[in-house]
Backbone as XML, in Angstrom:
<?xml version="1.0"?>
<chain id="A" units="angstrom">
  <residue number="1" name="MET">
    <atom name="N" x="0.822" y="-1.199" z="0.000"/>
    <atom name="CA" x="0.000" y="0.000" z="0.000"/>
    <atom name="C" x="0.863" y="1.258" z="0.000"/>
  </residue>
  <residue number="2" name="THR">
    <atom name="N" x="1.984" y="1.204" z="0.716"/>
    <atom name="CA" x="2.885" y="2.352" z="0.776"/>
    <atom name="C" x="3.465" y="2.665" z="-0.595"/>
  </residue>
  <residue number="3" name="ALA">
    <atom name="N" x="3.813" y="1.636" z="-1.353"/>
    <atom name="CA" x="4.374" y="1.849" z="-2.688"/>
    <atom name="C" x="3.368" y="2.538" z="-3.595"/>
  </residue>
  <residue number="4" name="LEU">
    <atom name="N" x="2.111" y="2.166" z="-3.484"/>
    <atom name="CA" x="1.072" y="2.792" z="-4.293"/>
    <atom name="C" x="0.897" y="4.267" z="-3.920"/>
  </residue>
  <residue number="5" name="LEU">
    <atom name="N" x="0.893" y="4.555" z="-2.634"/>
    <atom name="CA" x="0.756" y="5.940" z="-2.191"/>
    <atom name="C" x="1.964" y="6.785" z="-2.597"/>
  </residue>
  <residue number="6" name="GLU">
    <atom name="N" x="3.156" y="6.209" z="-2.506"/>
    <atom name="CA" x="4.361" y="6.920" z="-2.939"/>
    <atom name="C" x="4.320" y="7.198" z="-4.443"/>
  </residue>
  <residue number="7" name="THR">
    <atom name="N" x="3.797" y="6.252" z="-5.220"/>
    <atom name="CA" x="3.672" y="6.443" z="-6.662"/>
    <atom name="C" x="2.685" y="7.556" z="-6.979"/>
  </residue>
  <residue number="8" name="VAL">
    <atom name="N" x="1.576" y="7.586" z="-6.267"/>
    <atom name="CA" x="0.585" y="8.655" z="-6.469"/>
    <atom name="C" x="1.188" y="10.004" z="-6.097"/>
  </residue>
  <residue number="9" name="LEU">
    <atom name="N" x="1.932" y="10.056" z="-4.995"/>
    <atom name="CA" x="2.590" y="11.300" z="-4.600"/>
    <atom name="C" x="3.608" y="11.757" z="-5.644"/>
  </residue>
  <residue number="10" name="LEU">
    <atom name="N" x="4.331" y="10.812" z="-6.237"/>
    <atom name="CA" x="5.287" y="11.151" z="-7.294"/>
    <atom name="C" x="4.567" y="11.726" z="-8.506"/>
  </residue>
  <residue number="11" name="ILE">
    <atom name="N" x="3.472" y="11.115" z="-8.904"/>
    <atom name="CA" x="2.692" y="11.606" z="-10.048"/>
    <atom name="C" x="2.153" y="13.005" z="-9.759"/>
  </residue>
  <residue number="12" name="LEU">
    <atom name="N" x="1.696" y="13.239" z="-8.547"/>
    <atom name="CA" x="1.204" y="14.565" z="-8.181"/>
    <atom name="C" x="2.323" y="15.599" z="-8.201"/>
  </residue>
  <residue number="13" name="ARG">
    <atom name="N" x="3.528" y="15.213" z="-7.736"/>
    <atom name="CA" x="4.667" y="16.134" z="-7.778"/>
    <atom name="C" x="5.066" y="16.460" z="-9.216"/>
  </residue>
  <residue number="14" name="ILE">
    <atom name="N" x="5.036" y="15.469" z="-10.096"/>
    <atom name="CA" x="5.354" y="15.701" z="-11.510"/>
    <atom name="C" x="4.316" y="16.631" z="-12.131"/>
  </residue>
  <residue number="15" name="ALA">
    <atom name="N" x="3.044" y="16.403" z="-11.825"/>
    <atom name="CA" x="1.980" y="17.274" z="-12.342"/>
    <atom name="C" x="2.166" y="18.700" z="-11.830"/>
  </residue>
  <residue number="16" name="GLN">
    <atom name="N" x="2.558" y="18.826" z="-10.584"/>
    <atom name="CA" x="2.794" y="20.140" z="-9.997"/>
    <atom name="C" x="3.904" y="20.874" z="-10.751"/>
  </residue>
  <residue number="17" name="TRP">
    <atom name="N" x="4.986" y="20.173" z="-11.054"/>
    <atom name="CA" x="6.093" y="20.793" z="-11.789"/>
    <atom name="C" x="5.699" y="21.157" z="-13.207"/>
  </residue>
  <residue number="18" name="ILE">
    <atom name="N" x="4.904" y="20.303" z="-13.866"/>
    <atom name="CA" x="4.459" y="20.608" z="-15.227"/>
    <atom name="C" x="3.602" y="21.867" z="-15.229"/>
  </residue>
  <residue number="19" name="ILE">
    <atom name="N" x="2.724" y="22.014" z="-14.247"/>
    <atom name="CA" x="1.876" y="23.206" z="-14.164"/>
    <atom name="C" x="2.731" y="24.447" z="-13.897"/>
  </residue>
  <residue number="20" name="LEU">
    <atom name="N" x="3.711" y="24.341" z="-13.007"/>
    <atom name="CA" x="4.588" y="25.483" z="-12.738"/>
    <atom name="C" x="5.401" y="25.874" z="-13.967"/>
  </residue>
  <residue number="21" name="ILE">
    <atom name="N" x="5.881" y="24.896" z="-14.716"/>
    <atom name="CA" x="6.602" y="25.177" z="-15.965"/>
    <atom name="C" x="5.675" y="25.868" z="-16.956"/>
  </residue>
  <residue number="22" name="HIS">
    <atom name="N" x="4.434" y="25.412" z="-17.030"/>
    <atom name="CA" x="3.448" y="26.022" z="-17.927"/>
    <atom name="C" x="3.194" y="27.480" z="-17.550"/>
  </residue>
  <residue number="23" name="ILE">
    <atom name="N" x="3.063" y="27.756" z="-16.265"/>
    <atom name="CA" x="2.826" y="29.127" z="-15.803"/>
    <atom name="C" x="4.016" y="30.022" z="-16.151"/>
  </residue>
  <residue number="24" name="ILE">
    <atom name="N" x="5.219" y="29.551" z="-15.864"/>
    <atom name="CA" x="6.420" y="30.347" z="-16.126"/>
    <atom name="C" x="6.605" y="30.560" z="-17.624"/>
  </residue>
  <residue number="25" name="MET">
    <atom name="N" x="6.359" y="29.522" z="-18.416"/>
    <atom name="CA" x="6.480" y="29.679" z="-19.869"/>
    <atom name="C" x="5.464" y="30.682" z="-20.399"/>
  </residue>
  <residue number="26" name="SER">
    <atom name="N" x="4.247" y="30.671" z="-19.863"/>
    <atom name="CA" x="3.242" y="31.625" z="-20.347"/>
    <atom name="C" x="3.675" y="33.057" z="-20.044"/>
  </residue>
  <residue number="27" name="TRP">
    <atom name="N" x="4.280" y="33.281" z="-18.873"/>
    <atom name="CA" x="4.794" y="34.615" z="-18.564"/>
    <atom name="C" x="5.918" y="35.001" z="-19.528"/>
  </residue>
  <residue number="28" name="LEU">
    <atom name="N" x="6.849" y="34.078" z="-19.742"/>
    <atom name="CA" x="7.982" y="34.380" z="-20.618"/>
    <atom name="C" x="7.543" y="34.623" z="-22.057"/>
  </residue>
  <residue number="29" name="ILE">
    <atom name="N" x="6.517" y="33.919" z="-22.511"/>
    <atom name="CA" x="5.999" y="34.130" z="-23.860"/>
    <atom name="C" x="5.275" y="35.472" z="-23.926"/>
  </residue>
  <residue number="30" name="ASN">
    <atom name="N" x="4.475" y="35.800" z="-22.919"/>
    <atom name="CA" x="3.746" y="37.069" z="-22.928"/>
    <atom name="C" x="4.676" y="38.271" z="-22.823"/>
  </residue>
  <residue number="31" name="PHE">
    <atom name="N" x="5.791" y="38.145" z="-22.114"/>
    <atom name="CA" x="6.754" y="39.235" z="-22.013"/>
    <atom name="C" x="7.811" y="39.163" z="-23.123"/>
  </residue>
  <residue number="32" name="GLN">
    <atom name="N" x="7.598" y="38.299" z="-24.100"/>
    <atom name="CA" x="8.427" y="38.141" z="-25.296"/>
    <atom name="C" x="9.880" y="37.807" z="-24.978"/>
  </residue>
  <residue number="33" name="VAL">
    <atom name="N" x="10.078" y="37.059" z="-23.912"/>
    <atom name="CA" x="11.399" y="36.519" z="-23.626"/>
    <atom name="C" x="11.585" y="35.256" z="-24.452"/>
  </residue>
  <residue number="34" name="LEU">
    <atom name="N" x="10.515" y="34.453" z="-24.546"/>
    <atom name="CA" x="10.496" y="33.276" z="-25.407"/>
    <atom name="C" x="9.625" y="33.565" z="-26.617"/>
  </residue>
  <residue number="35" name="ASN">
    <atom name="N" x="9.984" y="32.964" z="-27.734"/>
    <atom name="CA" x="9.263" y="33.187" z="-28.976"/>
    <atom name="C" x="8.714" y="31.852" z="-29.480"/>
  </residue>
  <residue number="36" name="LEU">
    <atom name="N" x="7.430" y="31.822" z="-29.807"/>
    <atom name="CA" x="6.827" y="30.575" z="-30.290"/>
    <atom name="C" x="7.259" y="30.218" z="-31.705"/>
  </residue>
  <residue number="37" name="ARG">
    <atom name="N" x="8.006" y="31.105" z="-32.368"/>
    <atom name="CA" x="8.529" y="30.764" z="-33.697"/>
    <atom name="C" x="9.750" y="29.847" z="-33.611"/>
  </residue>
  <residue number="38" name="GLN">
    <atom name="N" x="10.306" y="29.743" z="-32.408"/>
    <atom name="CA" x="11.407" y="28.799" z="-32.203"/>
    <atom name="C" x="10.801" y="27.402" z="-32.082"/>
  </residue>
  <residue number="39" name="PRO">
    <atom name="N" x="11.275" y="26.443" z="-32.888"/>
    <atom name="CA" x="10.639" y="25.117" z="-32.928"/>
    <atom name="C" x="10.599" y="24.398" z="-31.583"/>
  </residue>
  <residue number="40" name="LEU">
    <atom name="N" x="11.681" y="24.438" z="-30.825"/>
    <atom name="CA" x="11.709" y="23.733" z="-29.543"/>
    <atom name="C" x="10.735" y="24.355" z="-28.546"/>
  </residue>
  <residue number="41" name="VAL">
    <atom name="N" x="10.713" y="25.675" z="-28.481"/>
    <atom name="CA" x="9.805" y="26.370" z="-27.569"/>
    <atom name="C" x="8.363" y="26.069" z="-27.945"/>
  </residue>
  <residue number="42" name="ALA">
    <atom name="N" x="8.052" y="26.136" z="-29.239"/>
    <atom name="CA" x="6.687" y="25.866" z="-29.695"/>
    <atom name="C" x="6.282" y="24.426" z="-29.400"/>
  </residue>
  <residue number="43" name="GLN">
    <atom name="N" x="7.186" y="23.493" z="-29.608"/>
    <atom name="CA" x="6.884" y="22.087" z="-29.362"/>
    <atom name="C" x="6.603" y="21.838" z="-27.876"/>
  </residue>
  <residue number="44" name="ILE">
    <atom name="N" x="7.422" y="22.408" z="-27.000"/>
    <atom name="CA" x="7.205" y="22.255" z="-25.559"/>
    <atom name="C" x="5.902" y="22.929" z="-25.152"/>
  </residue>
  <residue number="45" name="TRP">
    <atom name="N" x="5.669" y="24.153" z="-25.635"/>
    <atom name="CA" x="4.480" y="24.912" z="-25.259"/>
    <atom name="C" x="3.201" y="24.190" z="-25.683"/>
  </residue>
  <residue number="46" name="TYR">
    <atom name="N" x="3.148" y="23.757" z="-26.946"/>
    <atom name="CA" x="1.922" y="23.099" z="-27.417"/>
    <atom name="C" x="1.751" y="21.717" z="-26.786"/>
  </residue>
  <residue number="47" name="GLY">
    <atom name="N" x="2.850" y="21.047" z="-26.481"/>
    <atom name="CA" x="2.756" y="19.766" z="-25.795"/>
    <atom name="C" x="2.179" y="19.903" z="-24.393"/>
  </residue>
  <residue number="48" name="ILE">
    <atom name="N" x="2.675" y="20.894" z="-23.648"/>
    <atom name="CA" x="2.153" y="21.125" z="-22.305"/>
    <atom name="C" x="0.711" y="21.601" z="-22.364"/>
  </residue>
  <residue number="49" name="ASN">
    <atom name="N" x="0.403" y="22.470" z="-23.332"/>
    <atom name="CA" x="-0.986" y="22.928" z="-23.492"/>
    <atom name="C" x="-1.929" y="21.764" z="-23.772"/>
  </residue>
  <residue number="50" name="ASN">
    <atom name="N" x="-1.529" y="20.880" z="-24.672"/>
    <atom name="CA" x="-2.382" y="19.721" z="-24.984"/>
    <atom name="C" x="-2.542" y="18.794" z="-23.786"/>
  </residue>
  <residue number="51" name="LEU">
    <atom name="N" x="-1.543" y="18.732" z="-22.948"/>
    <atom name="CA" x="-1.599" y="17.889" z="-21.756"/>
    <atom name="C" x="-2.513" y="18.486" z="-20.683"/>
  </residue>
  <residue number="52" name="LEU">
    <atom name="N" x="-2.448" y="19.802" z="-20.496"/>
    <atom name="CA" x="-3.166" y="20.448" z="-19.397"/>
    <atom name="C" x="-4.536" y="20.993" z="-19.783"/>
  </residue>
  <residue number="53" name="ASP">
    <atom name="N" x="-4.784" y="21.197" z="-21.064"/>
    <atom name="CA" x="-6.048" y="21.809" z="-21.476"/>
    <atom name="C" x="-7.292" y="21.028" z="-21.047"/>
  </residue>
  <residue number="54" name="PRO">
    <atom name="N" x="-7.316" y="19.684" z="-21.104"/>
    <atom name="CA" x="-8.517" y="18.986" z="-20.612"/>
    <atom name="C" x="-8.807" y="19.239" z="-19.132"/>
  </residue>
  <residue number="55" name="ILE">
    <atom name="N" x="-7.773" y="19.378" z="-18.342"/>
    <atom name="CA" x="-7.954" y="19.647" z="-16.915"/>
    <atom name="C" x="-8.406" y="21.093" z="-16.712"/>
  </residue>
  <residue number="56" name="TYR">
    <atom name="N" x="-7.707" y="22.026" z="-17.365"/>
    <atom name="CA" x="-8.024" y="23.440" z="-17.210"/>
    <atom name="C" x="-9.422" y="23.768" z="-17.719"/>
  </residue>
  <residue number="57" name="SER">
    <atom name="N" x="-9.843" y="23.167" z="-18.824"/>
    <atom name="CA" x="-11.146" y="23.516" z="-19.402"/>
    <atom name="C" x="-12.285" y="23.153" z="-18.456"/>
  </residue>
  <residue number="58" name="ARG">
    <atom name="N" x="-12.175" y="22.047" z="-17.745"/>
    <atom name="CA" x="-13.211" y="21.679" z="-16.778"/>
    <atom name="C" x="-13.259" y="22.669" z="-15.620"/>
  </residue>
  <residue number="59" name="ILE">
    <atom name="N" x="-12.096" y="23.106" z="-15.168"/>
    <atom name="CA" x="-12.035" y="24.078" z="-14.077"/>
    <atom name="C" x="-12.556" y="25.432" z="-14.550"/>
  </residue>
  <residue number="60" name="ARG">
    <atom name="N" x="-12.177" y="25.843" z="-15.773"/>
    <atom name="CA" x="-12.618" y="27.133" z="-16.308"/>
    <atom name="C" x="-14.132" y="27.199" z="-16.451"/>
  </residue>
  <residue number="61" name="ASN">
    <atom name="N" x="-14.767" y="26.063" z="-16.739"/>
    <atom name="CA" x="-16.224" y="26.050" z="-16.855"/>
    <atom name="C" x="-16.902" y="26.340" z="-15.528"/>
  </residue>
  <residue number="62" name="MET">
    <atom name="N" x="-16.254" y="26.012" z="-14.425"/>
    <atom name="CA" x="-16.833" y="26.232" z="-13.100"/>
    <atom name="C" x="-16.515" y="27.618" z="-12.543"/>
  </residue>
  <residue number="63" name="LEU">
    <atom name="N" x="-15.423" y="28.236" z="-13.007"/>
    <atom name="CA" x="-15.003" y="29.533" z="-12.480"/>
    <atom name="C" x="-15.699" y="30.680" z="-13.220"/>
  </residue>
  <residue number="64" name="PRO">
    <atom name="N" x="-15.909" y="31.813" z="-12.536"/>
    <atom name="CA" x="-16.477" y="32.975" z="-13.240"/>
    <atom name="C" x="-15.447" y="33.579" z="-14.191"/>
  </residue>
  <residue number="65" name="ASN">
    <atom name="N" x="-15.935" y="34.273" z="-15.205"/>
    <atom name="CA" x="-15.058" y="34.916" z="-16.176"/>
    <atom name="C" x="-14.445" y="36.161" z="-15.547"/>
  </residue>
  <residue number="66" name="LEU">
    <atom name="N" x="-13.132" y="36.177" z="-15.433"/>
    <atom name="CA" x="-12.425" y="37.306" z="-14.830"/>
    <atom name="C" x="-11.644" y="38.104" z="-15.862"/>
  </residue>
  <residue number="67" name="GLY">
    <atom name="N" x="-12.029" y="38.011" z="-17.104"/>
    <atom name="CA" x="-11.324" y="38.739" z="-18.151"/>
    <atom name="C" x="-10.044" y="38.021" z="-18.529"/>
  </residue>
  <residue number="68" name="GLY">
    <atom name="N" x="-8.914" y="38.696" z="-18.363"/>
    <atom name="CA" x="-7.637" y="38.121" z="-18.760"/>
    <atom name="C" x="-6.954" y="37.302" z="-17.686"/>
  </residue>
  <residue number="69" name="ILE">
    <atom name="N" x="-7.586" y="37.140" z="-16.535"/>
    <atom name="CA" x="-6.969" y="36.392" z="-15.442"/>
    <atom name="C" x="-7.475" y="34.959" z="-15.464"/>
  </residue>
  <residue number="70" name="ASP">
    <atom name="N" x="-6.548" y="34.031" z="-15.528"/>
    <atom name="CA" x="-6.898" y="32.609" z="-15.552"/>
    <atom name="C" x="-6.514" y="31.990" z="-14.213"/>
  </residue>
  <residue number="71" name="LEU">
    <atom name="N" x="-7.514" y="31.604" z="-13.451"/>
    <atom name="CA" x="-7.264" y="31.020" z="-12.141"/>
    <atom name="C" x="-7.249" y="29.490" z="-12.158"/>
  </residue>
  <residue number="72" name="ALA">
    <atom name="N" x="-7.438" y="28.887" z="-13.318"/>
    <atom name="CA" x="-7.480" y="27.424" z="-13.409"/>
    <atom name="C" x="-6.188" y="26.776" z="-12.918"/>
  </residue>
  <residue number="73" name="PRO">
    <atom name="N" x="-4.997" y="27.264" z="-13.295"/>
    <atom name="CA" x="-3.778" y="26.638" z="-12.761"/>
    <atom name="C" x="-3.684" y="26.726" z="-11.242"/>
  </residue>
  <residue number="74" name="LEU">
    <atom name="N" x="-4.103" y="27.844" z="-10.677"/>
    <atom name="CA" x="-4.072" y="27.996" z="-9.229"/>
    <atom name="C" x="-5.011" y="27.007" z="-8.551"/>
  </residue>
  <residue number="75" name="VAL">
    <atom name="N" x="-6.201" y="26.827" z="-9.105"/>
    <atom name="CA" x="-7.163" y="25.887" z="-8.535"/>
    <atom name="C" x="-6.621" y="24.461" z="-8.618"/>
  </residue>
  <residue number="76" name="VAL">
    <atom name="N" x="-6.004" y="24.122" z="-9.739"/>
    <atom name="CA" x="-5.436" y="22.773" z="-9.887"/>
    <atom name="C" x="-4.283" y="22.566" z="-8.913"/>
  </residue>
  <residue number="77" name="LEU">
    <atom name="N" x="-3.428" y="23.581" z="-8.742"/>
    <atom name="CA" x="-2.320" y="23.462" z="-7.785"/>
    <atom name="C" x="-2.836" y="23.316" z="-6.348"/>
  </residue>
  <residue number="78" name="ILE">
    <atom name="N" x="-3.888" y="24.030" z="-6.005"/>
    <atom name="CA" x="-4.479" y="23.887" z="-4.673"/>
    <atom name="C" x="-5.054" y="22.482" z="-4.511"/>
  </residue>
  <residue number="79" name="GLY">
    <atom name="N" x="-5.692" y="21.965" z="-5.567"/>
    <atom name="CA" x="-6.224" y="20.601" z="-5.514"/>
    <atom name="C" x="-5.126" y="19.569" z="-5.345"/>
  </residue>
  <residue number="80" name="ILE">
    <atom name="N" x="-4.009" y="19.751" z="-6.054"/>
    <atom name="CA" x="-2.871" y="18.837" z="-5.914"/>
    <atom name="C" x="-2.310" y="18.906" z="-4.504"/>
  </residue>
  <residue number="81" name="PHE">
    <atom name="N" x="-2.161" y="20.120" z="-3.969"/>
    <atom name="CA" x="-1.666" y="20.283" z="-2.600"/>
    <atom name="C" x="-2.587" y="19.584" z="-1.609"/>
  </residue>
  <residue number="82" name="PHE">
    <atom name="N" x="-3.907" y="19.738" z="-1.789"/>
    <atom name="CA" x="-4.879" y="19.093" z="-0.907"/>
    <atom name="C" x="-4.744" y="17.574" z="-0.973"/>
  </residue>
  <residue number="83" name="LEU">
    <atom name="N" x="-4.622" y="17.024" z="-2.179"/>
    <atom name="CA" x="-4.472" y="15.568" z="-2.319"/>
    <atom name="C" x="-3.180" y="15.073" z="-1.678"/>
  </residue>
  <residue number="84" name="GLN">
    <atom name="N" x="-2.103" y="15.823" z="-1.849"/>
    <atom name="CA" x="-0.835" y="15.430" z="-1.233"/>
    <atom name="C" x="-0.949" y="15.409" z="0.293"/>
  </residue>
  <residue number="85" name="ARG">
    <atom name="N" x="-1.539" y="16.430" z="0.865"/>
    <atom name="CA" x="-1.706" y="16.476" z="2.323"/>
    <atom name="C" x="-2.625" y="15.354" z="2.797"/>
  </residue>
  <residue number="86" name="LEU">
    <atom name="N" x="-3.668" y="15.075" z="2.026"/>
    <atom name="CA" x="-4.609" y="14.015" z="2.380"/>
    <atom name="C" x="-3.895" y="12.661" z="2.411"/>
  </residue>
  <residue number="87" name="ILE">
    <atom name="N" x="-3.038" y="12.420" z="1.426"/>
    <atom name="CA" x="-2.307" y="11.153" z="1.364"/>
    <atom name="C" x="-1.278" y="11.065" z="2.485"/>
  </residue>
  <residue number="88" name="VAL">
    <atom name="N" x="-0.533" y="12.155" z="2.706"/>
    <atom name="CA" x="0.535" y="12.132" z="3.700"/>
    <atom name="C" x="-0.016" y="11.967" z="5.121"/>
  </residue>
  <residue number="89" name="THR">
    <atom name="N" x="-1.130" y="12.641" z="5.413"/>
    <atom name="CA" x="-1.685" y="12.568" z="6.767"/>
    <atom name="C" x="-2.531" y="11.325" z="6.983"/>
  </residue>
  <residue number="90" name="GLY">
    <atom name="N" x="-2.768" y="10.560" z="5.955"/>
    <atom name="CA" x="-3.493" y="9.299" z="6.115"/>
    <atom name="C" x="-5.000" y="9.418" z="6.018"/>
  </residue>
  <residue number="91" name="GLY">
    <atom name="N" x="-5.482" y="10.419" z="5.301"/>
    <atom name="CA" x="-6.929" y="10.539" z="5.132"/>
    <atom name="C" x="-7.566" y="11.408" z="6.184"/>
  </residue>
  <residue number="92" name="MET">
    <atom name="N" x="-8.716" y="10.981" z="6.621"/>
    <atom name="CA" x="-9.474" y="11.826" z="7.551"/>
    <atom name="C" x="-9.051" y="11.530" z="8.920"/>
  </residue>
</chain>
């Protein structure tokens, strides 16, 4: 059982890092530090977008429209943090 919980925690940590990379890349692209015309940057960006968009779209449907502010990554990170704490503390 411990191995399964450790594996789930590892997957959650990897998801957390992917979301943080996505957030940082979006800032760097918006401030024109990174350019999507570069093949490697575009490949990484669209790959991460395709990976996270199904998760974000479900969250965005539940959140109110705040204009240019996207809170979906924050909600997902809070959910990941909650799941990690739930697993580490042993449930309820």
